[in-house]
Short mmCIF file of C-alpha atoms in Angstrom, two decimals:
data_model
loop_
_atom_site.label_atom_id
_atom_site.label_comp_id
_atom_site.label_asym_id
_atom_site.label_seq_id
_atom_site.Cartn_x
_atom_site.Cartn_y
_atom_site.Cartn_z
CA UNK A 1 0.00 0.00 0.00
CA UNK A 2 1.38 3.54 -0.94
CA UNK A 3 2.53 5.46 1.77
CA UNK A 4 1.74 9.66 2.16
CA UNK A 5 3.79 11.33 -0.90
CA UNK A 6 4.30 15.00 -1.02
CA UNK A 7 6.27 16.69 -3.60
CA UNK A 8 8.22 18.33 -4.29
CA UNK A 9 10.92 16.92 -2.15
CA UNK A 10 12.94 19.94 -2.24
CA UNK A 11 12.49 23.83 -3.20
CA UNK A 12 14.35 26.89 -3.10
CA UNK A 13 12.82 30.24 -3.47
CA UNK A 14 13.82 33.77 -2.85
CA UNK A 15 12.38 36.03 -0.51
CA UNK A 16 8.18 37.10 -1.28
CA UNK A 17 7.89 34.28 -3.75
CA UNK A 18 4.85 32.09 -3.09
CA UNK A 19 4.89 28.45 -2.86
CA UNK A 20 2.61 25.31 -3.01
CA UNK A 21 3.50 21.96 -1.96
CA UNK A 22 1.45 18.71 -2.43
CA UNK A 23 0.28 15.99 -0.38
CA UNK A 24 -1.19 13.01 -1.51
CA UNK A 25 -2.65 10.78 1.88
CA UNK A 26 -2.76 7.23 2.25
CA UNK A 27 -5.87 5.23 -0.19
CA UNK A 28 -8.96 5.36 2.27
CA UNK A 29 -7.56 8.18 4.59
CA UNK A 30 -9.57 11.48 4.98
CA UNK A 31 -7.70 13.35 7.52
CA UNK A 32 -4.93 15.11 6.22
CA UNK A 33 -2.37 17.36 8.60
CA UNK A 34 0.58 19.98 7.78
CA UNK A 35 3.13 20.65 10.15
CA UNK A 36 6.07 23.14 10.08
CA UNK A 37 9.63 21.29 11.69
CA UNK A 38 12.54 23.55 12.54
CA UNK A 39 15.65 23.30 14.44
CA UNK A 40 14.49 25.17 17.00
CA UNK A 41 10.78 24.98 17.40
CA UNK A 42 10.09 21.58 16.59
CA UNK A 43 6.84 20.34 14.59
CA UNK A 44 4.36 22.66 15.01
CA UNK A 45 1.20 21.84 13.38
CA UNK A 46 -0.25 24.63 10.76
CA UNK A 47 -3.59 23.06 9.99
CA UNK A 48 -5.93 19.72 9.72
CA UNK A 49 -8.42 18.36 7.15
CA UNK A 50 -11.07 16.28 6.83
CA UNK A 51 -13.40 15.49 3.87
CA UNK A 52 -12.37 18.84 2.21
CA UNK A 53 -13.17 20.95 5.59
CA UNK A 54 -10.11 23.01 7.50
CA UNK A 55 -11.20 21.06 10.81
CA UNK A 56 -7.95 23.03 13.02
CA UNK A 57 -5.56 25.48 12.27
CA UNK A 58 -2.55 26.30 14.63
CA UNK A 59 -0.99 29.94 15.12
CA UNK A 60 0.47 30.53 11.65
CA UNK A 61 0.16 33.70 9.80
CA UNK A 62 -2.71 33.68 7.14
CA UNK A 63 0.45 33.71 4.37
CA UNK A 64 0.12 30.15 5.22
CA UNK A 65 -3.16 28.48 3.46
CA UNK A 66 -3.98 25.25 2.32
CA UNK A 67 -7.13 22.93 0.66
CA UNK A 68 -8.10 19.51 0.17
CA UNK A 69 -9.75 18.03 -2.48
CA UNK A 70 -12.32 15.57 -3.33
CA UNK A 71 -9.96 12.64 -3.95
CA UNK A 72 -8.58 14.08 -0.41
CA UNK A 73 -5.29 15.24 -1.62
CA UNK A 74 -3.84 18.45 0.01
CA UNK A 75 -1.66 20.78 -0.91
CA UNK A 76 -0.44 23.84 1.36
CA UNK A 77 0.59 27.26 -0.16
CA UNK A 78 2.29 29.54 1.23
CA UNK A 79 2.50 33.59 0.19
CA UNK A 80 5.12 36.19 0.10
CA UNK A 81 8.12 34.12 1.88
CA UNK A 82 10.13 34.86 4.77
CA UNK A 83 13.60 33.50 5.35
CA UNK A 84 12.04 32.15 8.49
CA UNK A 85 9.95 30.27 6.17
CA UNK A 86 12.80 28.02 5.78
CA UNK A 87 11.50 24.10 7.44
CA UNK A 88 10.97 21.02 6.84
CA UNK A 89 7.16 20.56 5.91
CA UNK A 90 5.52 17.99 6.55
CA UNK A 91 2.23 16.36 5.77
CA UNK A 92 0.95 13.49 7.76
CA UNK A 93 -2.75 11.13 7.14
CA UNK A 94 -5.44 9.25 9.06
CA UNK A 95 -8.39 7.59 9.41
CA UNK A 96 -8.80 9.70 12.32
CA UNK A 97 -6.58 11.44 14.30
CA UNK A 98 -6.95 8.96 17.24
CA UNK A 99 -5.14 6.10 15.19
CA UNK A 100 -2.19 8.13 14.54
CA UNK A 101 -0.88 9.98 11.60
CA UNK A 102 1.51 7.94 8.95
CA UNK A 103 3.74 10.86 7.93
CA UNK A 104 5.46 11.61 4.18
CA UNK A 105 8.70 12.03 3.77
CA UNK A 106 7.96 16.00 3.40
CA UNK A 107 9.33 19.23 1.30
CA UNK A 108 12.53 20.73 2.43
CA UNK A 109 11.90 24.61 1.53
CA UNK A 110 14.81 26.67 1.60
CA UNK A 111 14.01 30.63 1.19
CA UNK A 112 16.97 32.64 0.26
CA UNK B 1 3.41 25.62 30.21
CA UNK B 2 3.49 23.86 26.99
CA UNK B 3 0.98 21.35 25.92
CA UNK B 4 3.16 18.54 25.87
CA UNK B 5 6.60 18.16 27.33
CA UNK B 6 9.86 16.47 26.89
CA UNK B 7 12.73 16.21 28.06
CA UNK B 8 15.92 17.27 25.07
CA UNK B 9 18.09 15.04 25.93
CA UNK B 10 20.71 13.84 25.35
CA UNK B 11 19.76 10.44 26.97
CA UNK B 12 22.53 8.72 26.74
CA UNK B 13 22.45 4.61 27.67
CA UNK B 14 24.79 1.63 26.74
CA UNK B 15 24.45 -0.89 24.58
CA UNK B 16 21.82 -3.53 25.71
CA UNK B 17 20.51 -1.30 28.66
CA UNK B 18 16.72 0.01 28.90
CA UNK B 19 16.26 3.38 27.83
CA UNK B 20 13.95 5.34 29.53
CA UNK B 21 12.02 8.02 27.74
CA UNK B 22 9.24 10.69 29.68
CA UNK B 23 6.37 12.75 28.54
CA UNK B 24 4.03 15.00 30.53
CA UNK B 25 0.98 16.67 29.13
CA UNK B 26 -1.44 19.28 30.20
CA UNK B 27 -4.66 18.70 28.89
CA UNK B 28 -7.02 16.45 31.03
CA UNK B 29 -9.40 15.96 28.21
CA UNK B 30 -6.31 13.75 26.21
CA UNK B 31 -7.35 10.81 25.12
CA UNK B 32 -4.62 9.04 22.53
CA UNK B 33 -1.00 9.43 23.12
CA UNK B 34 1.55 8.01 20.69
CA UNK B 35 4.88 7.82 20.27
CA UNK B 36 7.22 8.74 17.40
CA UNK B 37 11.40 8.27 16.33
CA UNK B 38 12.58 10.54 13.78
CA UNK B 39 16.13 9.80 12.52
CA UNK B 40 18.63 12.49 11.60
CA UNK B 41 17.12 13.85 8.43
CA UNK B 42 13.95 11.79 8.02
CA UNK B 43 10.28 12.09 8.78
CA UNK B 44 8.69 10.77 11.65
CA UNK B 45 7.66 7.16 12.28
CA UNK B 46 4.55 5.57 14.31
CA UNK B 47 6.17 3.19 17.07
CA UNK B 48 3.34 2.72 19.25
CA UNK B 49 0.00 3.83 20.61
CA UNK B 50 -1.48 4.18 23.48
CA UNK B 51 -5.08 4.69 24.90
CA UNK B 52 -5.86 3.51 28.27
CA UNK B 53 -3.85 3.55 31.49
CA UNK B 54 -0.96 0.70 32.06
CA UNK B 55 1.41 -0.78 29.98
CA UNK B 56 1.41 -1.68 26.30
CA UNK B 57 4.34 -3.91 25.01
CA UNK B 58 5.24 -4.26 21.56
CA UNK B 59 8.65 -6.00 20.99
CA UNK B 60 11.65 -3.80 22.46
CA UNK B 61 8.74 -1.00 23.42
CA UNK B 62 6.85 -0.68 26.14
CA UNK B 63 4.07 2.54 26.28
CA UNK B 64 3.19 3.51 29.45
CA UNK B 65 0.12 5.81 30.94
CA UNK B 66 -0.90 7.10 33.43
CA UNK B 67 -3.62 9.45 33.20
CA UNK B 68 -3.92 10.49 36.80
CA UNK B 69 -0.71 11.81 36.54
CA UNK B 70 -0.91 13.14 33.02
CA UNK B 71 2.39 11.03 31.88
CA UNK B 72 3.22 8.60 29.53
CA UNK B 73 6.97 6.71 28.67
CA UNK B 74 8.40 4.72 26.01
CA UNK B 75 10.58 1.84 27.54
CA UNK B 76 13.04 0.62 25.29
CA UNK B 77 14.73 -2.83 26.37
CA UNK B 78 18.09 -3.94 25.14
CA UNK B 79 18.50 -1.00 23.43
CA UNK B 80 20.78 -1.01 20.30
CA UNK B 81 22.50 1.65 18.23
CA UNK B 82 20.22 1.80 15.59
CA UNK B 83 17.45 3.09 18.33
CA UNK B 84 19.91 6.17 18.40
CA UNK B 85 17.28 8.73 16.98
CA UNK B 86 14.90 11.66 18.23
CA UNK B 87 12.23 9.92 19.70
CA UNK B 88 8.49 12.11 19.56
CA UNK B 89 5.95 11.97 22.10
CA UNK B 90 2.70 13.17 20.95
CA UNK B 91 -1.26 13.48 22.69
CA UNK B 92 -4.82 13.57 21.15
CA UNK B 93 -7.38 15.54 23.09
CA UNK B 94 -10.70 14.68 21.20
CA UNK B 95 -11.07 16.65 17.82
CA UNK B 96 -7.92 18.48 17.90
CA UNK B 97 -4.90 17.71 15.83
CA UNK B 98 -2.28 15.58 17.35
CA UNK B 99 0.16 17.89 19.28
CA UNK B 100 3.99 17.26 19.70
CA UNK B 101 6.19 17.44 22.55
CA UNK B 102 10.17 18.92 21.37
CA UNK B 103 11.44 15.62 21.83
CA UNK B 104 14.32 13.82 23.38
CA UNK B 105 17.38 12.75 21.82
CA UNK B 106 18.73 9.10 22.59
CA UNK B 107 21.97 8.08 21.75
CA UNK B 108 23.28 4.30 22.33
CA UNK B 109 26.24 4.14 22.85
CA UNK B 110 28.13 0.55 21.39
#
């Protein structure tokens, strides 16, 4: 069974570019999360879905957006970058949140 | 007071020894708690789960809750240096996403 692919693996993008990164879950899951991981912070979670509904979003400035589709794929955009902006991104699925998430293998974004 | 907290770490244990990894969290309402290892420049990986207070043993793992005391650990027996990762705890509280402690750094040492 396919695991959670997101793509592009890596990106590099200058300063008040925009971005969109990709998420495809796990065949059957409808839950779909983003989190941000840095050196210093950790994974900090930037929003949820479920069956094409934003169900949480965490502290993140509204530069950071995302949707899901139909076929419950997500992707994540985010506007006018920051060097700060600069992570690890990750996208994680599940049946529900209280059997776990199954991470990808996420987008390293570099913003120079 | 964050939500869910770890210890950094380095834990550092021998070869073959039982690694002891903490977790406290804050909200009363939690009601899954799982547990994660990340290596060095990978994503993170479900090791076990965890829903109801006691132990849970899976292999080399043992989950442990206790939900009086808001505190779960990951037991790792006969720990080996491929265990040497960053190991995740994170807690469910009904419909919110799953929330992440830091986590804690264990190193094996051969």
């Amino acid at each position: 069974k396919a695991g959670v692919t997101q793509t592009p693996r890596y990106l590099i993008k200058t300063r008040g570019q925009q971005v969109t990164l990709s998420c495809s879950p796990i065949s059957g899951h409808r839950s779909v999360s983003w989190y941000q991981q840095t050196p210093g912070q950790g994974l900090q979670f930037l929003f949820e879905y479920f069956s094409e509904t934003q169900r949480n979003k965490g502290n993140f400035p509204g530069r950071f957006s995302g949707r899901q589709f139909s076929n419950s794929r997500s992707e994540m955009n985010v506007s006018t970058l920051e060097l700060g902006d600069s992570a690890l991104y990750l996208c994680a699925s599940s049946l529900t949140a209280d059997y776990g998430y199954t991470f990808g293998s996420g987008t390293r974004l570099t913003v120079v | 007071q964050k939500e869910v907290e770890q210890n950094s770490g380095p834990l550092s244990v021998p070869e073959g020894a039982i690694a002891s990894l903490n977790c406290t969290y804050s909200d009363r309402v939690s009601q899954s708690f799982f547990w994660y290892r990340q290596y060095s420049g990978k994503s993170p990986e479900l090791i076990m789960s965890i829903y109801s207070n006691g132990d849970k043993e899976d292999g080399r793992f043992t989950a442990q809750l206790n939900k009086a005391s808001q505190y779960v650990s990951l037991l790792i027996r006969d720990s080996q240096p491929s265990d040497s990762a960053t190991y995740l705890c994170a807690v469910n509280a009904g419909r919110r996403a799953l929330t992440f402690g830091s986590g804690t750094r264990l190193q094996v040492q051969p």
